[in-house]
PDB file of C-alpha atoms in Angstrom:
ATOM      1  CA  MET A   1     -14.278 -30.647 -32.953  1.00  0.00           C
ATOM      2  CA  THR A   2     -15.894 -29.482 -36.212  1.00  0.00           C
ATOM      3  CA  ALA A   3     -13.897 -28.253 -38.980  1.00  0.00           C
ATOM      4  CA  GLN A   4     -14.221 -24.756 -40.127  1.00  0.00           C
ATOM      5  CA  PRO A   5     -15.560 -24.335 -43.645  1.00  0.00           C
ATOM      6  CA  VAL A   6     -12.835 -23.152 -45.921  1.00  0.00           C
ATOM      7  CA  GLY A   7     -13.108 -22.391 -49.528  1.00  0.00           C
ATOM      8  CA  PRO A   8     -10.292 -22.589 -52.094  1.00  0.00           C
ATOM      9  CA  ILE A   9      -7.551 -20.384 -51.864  1.00  0.00           C
ATOM     10  CA  ASP A  10      -6.235 -18.634 -54.944  1.00  0.00           C
ATOM     11  CA  TYR A  11      -3.631 -15.614 -55.574  1.00  0.00           C
ATOM     12  CA  LEU A  12      -3.467 -12.956 -58.208  1.00  0.00           C
ATOM     13  CA  ALA A  13      -0.455 -10.767 -59.061  1.00  0.00           C
ATOM     14  CA  VAL A  14      -1.712  -7.504 -60.483  1.00  0.00           C
ATOM     15  CA  GLU A  15       0.653  -4.985 -62.361  1.00  0.00           C
ATOM     16  CA  PHE A  16       0.338  -1.424 -61.956  1.00  0.00           C
ATOM     17  CA  PRO A  17       2.032   0.351 -64.981  1.00  0.00           C
ATOM     18  CA  GLY A  18       3.871   3.401 -63.668  1.00  0.00           C
ATOM     19  CA  ALA A  19       3.137   2.084 -59.899  1.00  0.00           C
ATOM     20  CA  ARG A  20      -0.308   3.972 -60.288  1.00  0.00           C
ATOM     21  CA  LEU A  21      -3.177   2.555 -58.672  1.00  0.00           C
ATOM     22  CA  GLU A  22      -7.068   3.419 -59.329  1.00  0.00           C
ATOM     23  CA  GLY A  23      -9.378   3.552 -56.837  1.00  0.00           C
ATOM     24  CA  LYS A  24     -12.072   1.841 -59.037  1.00  0.00           C
ATOM     25  CA  GLY A  25     -10.531  -1.471 -58.349  1.00  0.00           C
ATOM     26  CA  LEU A  26      -9.703  -0.992 -54.988  1.00  0.00           C
ATOM     27  CA  ALA A  27     -13.304  -0.284 -54.578  1.00  0.00           C
ATOM     28  CA  ALA A  28     -14.142  -3.567 -56.229  1.00  0.00           C
ATOM     29  CA  LEU A  29     -12.195  -5.618 -53.859  1.00  0.00           C
ATOM     30  CA  LEU A  30     -13.630  -4.071 -50.821  1.00  0.00           C
ATOM     31  CA  ASP A  31     -16.924  -4.740 -52.204  1.00  0.00           C
ATOM     32  CA  LEU A  32     -16.194  -8.424 -52.745  1.00  0.00           C
ATOM     33  CA  VAL A  33     -14.955  -8.612 -48.900  1.00  0.00           C
ATOM     34  CA  GLU A  34     -17.725  -6.561 -47.573  1.00  0.00           C
ATOM     35  CA  ARG A  35     -20.235  -9.060 -49.504  1.00  0.00           C
ATOM     36  CA  GLY A  36     -18.422 -12.084 -48.036  1.00  0.00           C
ATOM     37  CA  ILE A  37     -17.763 -13.535 -51.392  1.00  0.00           C
ATOM     38  CA  ILE A  38     -13.701 -13.585 -50.528  1.00  0.00           C
ATOM     39  CA  ARG A  39     -11.702 -13.064 -47.453  1.00  0.00           C
ATOM     40  CA  ILE A  40      -8.238 -11.685 -48.057  1.00  0.00           C
ATOM     41  CA  LEU A  41      -5.596 -13.779 -46.231  1.00  0.00           C
ATOM     42  CA  ASP A  42      -2.499 -11.763 -47.750  1.00  0.00           C
ATOM     43  CA  LEU A  43      -2.261  -8.530 -49.437  1.00  0.00           C
ATOM     44  CA  ARG A  44       1.116  -6.952 -50.421  1.00  0.00           C
ATOM     45  CA  VAL A  45       2.268  -4.518 -52.796  1.00  0.00           C
ATOM     46  CA  VAL A  46       6.025  -3.929 -54.037  1.00  0.00           C
ATOM     47  CA  LYS A  47       7.452  -1.258 -56.243  1.00  0.00           C
ATOM     48  CA  VAL A  48      10.172  -2.016 -58.483  1.00  0.00           C
ATOM     49  CA  SER A  49      12.767   0.927 -58.895  1.00  0.00           C
ATOM     50  CA  ASP A  50      14.209   2.042 -61.780  1.00  0.00           C
ATOM     51  CA  THR A  51      17.355   0.232 -60.867  1.00  0.00           C
ATOM     52  CA  GLY A  52      15.409  -2.991 -60.399  1.00  0.00           C
ATOM     53  CA  ASP A  53      15.371  -2.817 -56.509  1.00  0.00           C
ATOM     54  CA  VAL A  54      12.009  -4.186 -54.840  1.00  0.00           C
ATOM     55  CA  VAL A  55      10.612  -1.924 -52.243  1.00  0.00           C
ATOM     56  CA  ALA A  56       7.510  -2.737 -50.148  1.00  0.00           C
ATOM     57  CA  VAL A  57       4.791  -0.179 -50.409  1.00  0.00           C
ATOM     58  CA  ALA A  58       2.512   0.650 -47.540  1.00  0.00           C
ATOM     59  CA  LEU A  59      -1.113   0.038 -47.992  1.00  0.00           C
ATOM     60  CA  THR A  60      -2.412   3.404 -46.974  1.00  0.00           C
ATOM     61  CA  ASP A  61      -2.385   5.955 -49.784  1.00  0.00           C
ATOM     62  CA  LEU A  62      -1.390   3.962 -52.622  1.00  0.00           C
ATOM     63  CA  ASP A  63      -2.703   6.489 -55.417  1.00  0.00           C
ATOM     64  CA  ASP A  64      -1.460   9.696 -53.387  1.00  0.00           C
ATOM     65  CA  ASP A  65      -5.009  11.088 -53.645  1.00  0.00           C
ATOM     66  CA  GLY A  66      -5.150  12.067 -49.759  1.00  0.00           C
ATOM     67  CA  GLU A  67      -7.284   9.137 -49.084  1.00  0.00           C
ATOM     68  CA  LEU A  68      -6.705   5.904 -47.110  1.00  0.00           C
ATOM     69  CA  ASP A  69      -6.952   3.013 -49.835  1.00  0.00           C
ATOM     70  CA  LEU A  70      -6.098  -0.326 -48.270  1.00  0.00           C
ATOM     71  CA  ALA A  71      -5.488   0.432 -44.854  1.00  0.00           C
ATOM     72  CA  VAL A  72      -8.457  -1.939 -43.879  1.00  0.00           C
ATOM     73  CA  PHE A  73      -6.180  -4.736 -45.168  1.00  0.00           C
ATOM     74  CA  GLU A  74      -2.983  -3.404 -43.432  1.00  0.00           C
ATOM     75  CA  GLY A  75      -1.573  -6.649 -41.662  1.00  0.00           C
ATOM     76  CA  ALA A  76      -3.299  -9.142 -43.570  1.00  0.00           C
ATOM     77  CA  ARG A  77      -0.756 -11.706 -43.701  1.00  0.00           C
ATOM     78  CA  SER A  78      -1.467 -15.337 -43.254  1.00  0.00           C
ATOM     79  CA  GLY A  79       2.224 -16.524 -43.978  1.00  0.00           C
ATOM     80  CA  LEU A  80       1.145 -17.877 -47.270  1.00  0.00           C
ATOM     81  CA  LEU A  81       3.148 -15.388 -48.954  1.00  0.00           C
ATOM     82  CA  ASP A  82       6.851 -14.574 -48.343  1.00  0.00           C
ATOM     83  CA  ASP A  83       9.938 -12.480 -49.526  1.00  0.00           C
ATOM     84  CA  ASP A  84      10.418 -15.127 -52.218  1.00  0.00           C
ATOM     85  CA  ASP A  85       7.112 -14.799 -53.539  1.00  0.00           C
ATOM     86  CA  LEU A  86       7.233 -10.967 -53.597  1.00  0.00           C
ATOM     87  CA  ALA A  87      10.623 -11.172 -55.410  1.00  0.00           C
ATOM     88  CA  GLN A  88       9.141 -13.507 -58.080  1.00  0.00           C
ATOM     89  CA  SER A  89       6.437 -11.223 -58.660  1.00  0.00           C
ATOM     90  CA  ALA A  90       8.505  -8.273 -58.981  1.00  0.00           C
ATOM     91  CA  ARG A  91      10.176 -10.018 -61.932  1.00  0.00           C
ATOM     92  CA  LEU A  92       6.919 -10.241 -63.858  1.00  0.00           C
ATOM     93  CA  VAL A  93       6.662  -6.350 -63.941  1.00  0.00           C
ATOM     94  CA  ALA A  94       9.107  -3.686 -65.557  1.00  0.00           C
ATOM     95  CA  PRO A  95      11.211  -1.162 -63.671  1.00  0.00           C
ATOM     96  CA  GLY A  96       8.960   1.749 -62.369  1.00  0.00           C
ATOM     97  CA  ASP A  97       6.179  -0.418 -62.071  1.00  0.00           C
ATOM     98  CA  ALA A  98       4.477  -2.144 -59.096  1.00  0.00           C
ATOM     99  CA  VAL A  99       2.857  -5.420 -58.511  1.00  0.00           C
ATOM    100  CA  GLY A 100       0.173  -6.342 -55.855  1.00  0.00           C
ATOM    101  CA  LEU A 101      -0.221  -9.819 -54.412  1.00  0.00           C
ATOM    102  CA  ILE A 102      -3.306 -11.032 -53.263  1.00  0.00           C
ATOM    103  CA  VAL A 103      -3.926 -14.158 -51.693  1.00  0.00           C
ATOM    104  CA  TYR A 104      -7.835 -14.858 -51.013  1.00  0.00           C
ATOM    105  CA  GLU A 105     -10.298 -17.444 -49.797  1.00  0.00           C
ATOM    106  CA  ASN A 106     -13.138 -18.047 -52.107  1.00  0.00           C
ATOM    107  CA  THR A 107     -15.359 -17.837 -48.922  1.00  0.00           C
ATOM    108  CA  TRP A 108     -18.721 -18.752 -51.008  1.00  0.00           C
ATOM    109  CA  ALA A 109     -17.459 -22.176 -51.494  1.00  0.00           C
ATOM    110  CA  GLY A 110     -16.705 -23.030 -47.910  1.00  0.00           C
ATOM    111  CA  PRO A 111     -20.404 -24.038 -47.077  1.00  0.00           C
ATOM    112  CA  PHE A 112     -20.846 -25.996 -50.441  1.00  0.00           C
ATOM    113  CA  VAL A 113     -17.890 -28.098 -49.843  1.00  0.00           C
ATOM    114  CA  THR A 114     -18.944 -28.782 -46.316  1.00  0.00           C
ATOM    115  CA  ALA A 115     -22.510 -29.770 -47.397  1.00  0.00           C
ATOM    116  CA  MET A 116     -20.920 -32.067 -50.084  1.00  0.00           C
ATOM    117  CA  ARG A 117     -18.722 -33.615 -47.503  1.00  0.00           C
ATOM    118  CA  GLU A 118     -21.632 -34.251 -45.123  1.00  0.00           C
ATOM    119  CA  ALA A 119     -23.601 -35.778 -48.007  1.00  0.00           C
ATOM    120  CA  GLY A 120     -20.468 -38.213 -48.610  1.00  0.00           C
ATOM    121  CA  ALA A 121     -18.962 -36.477 -51.575  1.00  0.00           C
ATOM    122  CA  GLU A 122     -15.163 -35.310 -51.753  1.00  0.00           C
ATOM    123  CA  VAL A 123     -13.735 -32.476 -53.978  1.00  0.00           C
ATOM    124  CA  VAL A 124     -11.280 -34.748 -55.751  1.00  0.00           C
ATOM    125  CA  ALA A 125      -9.825 -32.156 -57.831  1.00  0.00           C
ATOM    126  CA  SER A 126      -9.987 -28.228 -58.410  1.00  0.00           C
ATOM    127  CA  GLY A 127      -8.179 -25.962 -60.817  1.00  0.00           C
ATOM    128  CA  ARG A 128      -8.315 -22.521 -62.747  1.00  0.00           C
ATOM    129  CA  ILE A 129      -8.946 -21.707 -66.364  1.00  0.00           C
ATOM    130  CA  PRO A 130      -6.898 -18.925 -67.310  1.00  0.00           C
ATOM    131  CA  ALA A 131      -9.353 -15.731 -68.301  1.00  0.00           C
ATOM    132  CA  ASP A 132      -7.795 -15.282 -71.697  1.00  0.00           C
ATOM    133  CA  ASP A 133      -8.530 -18.984 -72.402  1.00  0.00           C
ATOM    134  CA  VAL A 134     -12.332 -18.306 -71.657  1.00  0.00           C
ATOM    135  CA  VAL A 135     -12.600 -15.163 -73.687  1.00  0.00           C
ATOM    136  CA  ALA A 136     -10.891 -16.895 -76.460  1.00  0.00           C
ATOM    137  CA  ALA A 137     -13.539 -19.752 -76.319  1.00  0.00           C
ATOM    138  CA  LEU A 138     -16.283 -17.276 -75.804  1.00  0.00           C
ATOM    139  CA  ASP A 139     -15.094 -15.033 -78.795  1.00  0.00           C
ATOM    140  CA  ALA A 140     -15.191 -18.595 -80.840  1.00  0.00           C
ATOM    141  CA  LEU A 141     -18.386 -19.187 -80.061  1.00  0.00           C
ATOM    142  CA  GLU A 142     -19.818 -15.786 -81.147  1.00  0.00           C
ATOM    143  CA  SER A 143     -17.869 -16.000 -84.554  1.00  0.00           C
ATOM    144  CA  PRO A 144     -19.837 -16.330 -87.613  1.00  0.00           C
ATOM    145  CA  SER A 145     -17.926 -19.324 -88.411  1.00  0.00           C
ATOM    146  CA  ALA A 146     -18.978 -21.277 -85.151  1.00  0.00           C
ATOM    147  CA  GLY A 147     -21.840 -23.392 -85.291  1.00  0.00           C
TER     148      GLY A 147
END
């Protein structure tokens, strides 16, 4: 049996101040899925009440604009996220805010990794450089004192 190519699995925790979600970000997520760049494995949203209680939020009309926002992802649960992950993520945001957790596969990488394995290569490490570090490095390259 041939193994299905699987890309690297990543996660994001996204804070929504005041528990307000904007459609622009949701549209970008849907676009990434539709173009086959990522596959959503888990998508959960929780709100932290003013008293600190954590409440799961349905993935329907998150921004109260009358349109279904993430209903297409309702039920996206691989089992990689559990209630402890939600509780830990909720501790990252202030009361009154919400946090969205997304676990996704970088589907673009699956065929590449498979091709490398078929050529006798193996992925021996992978990692993530924090976006803030990348921005700082790029800013340093563009500064007048660089070079």
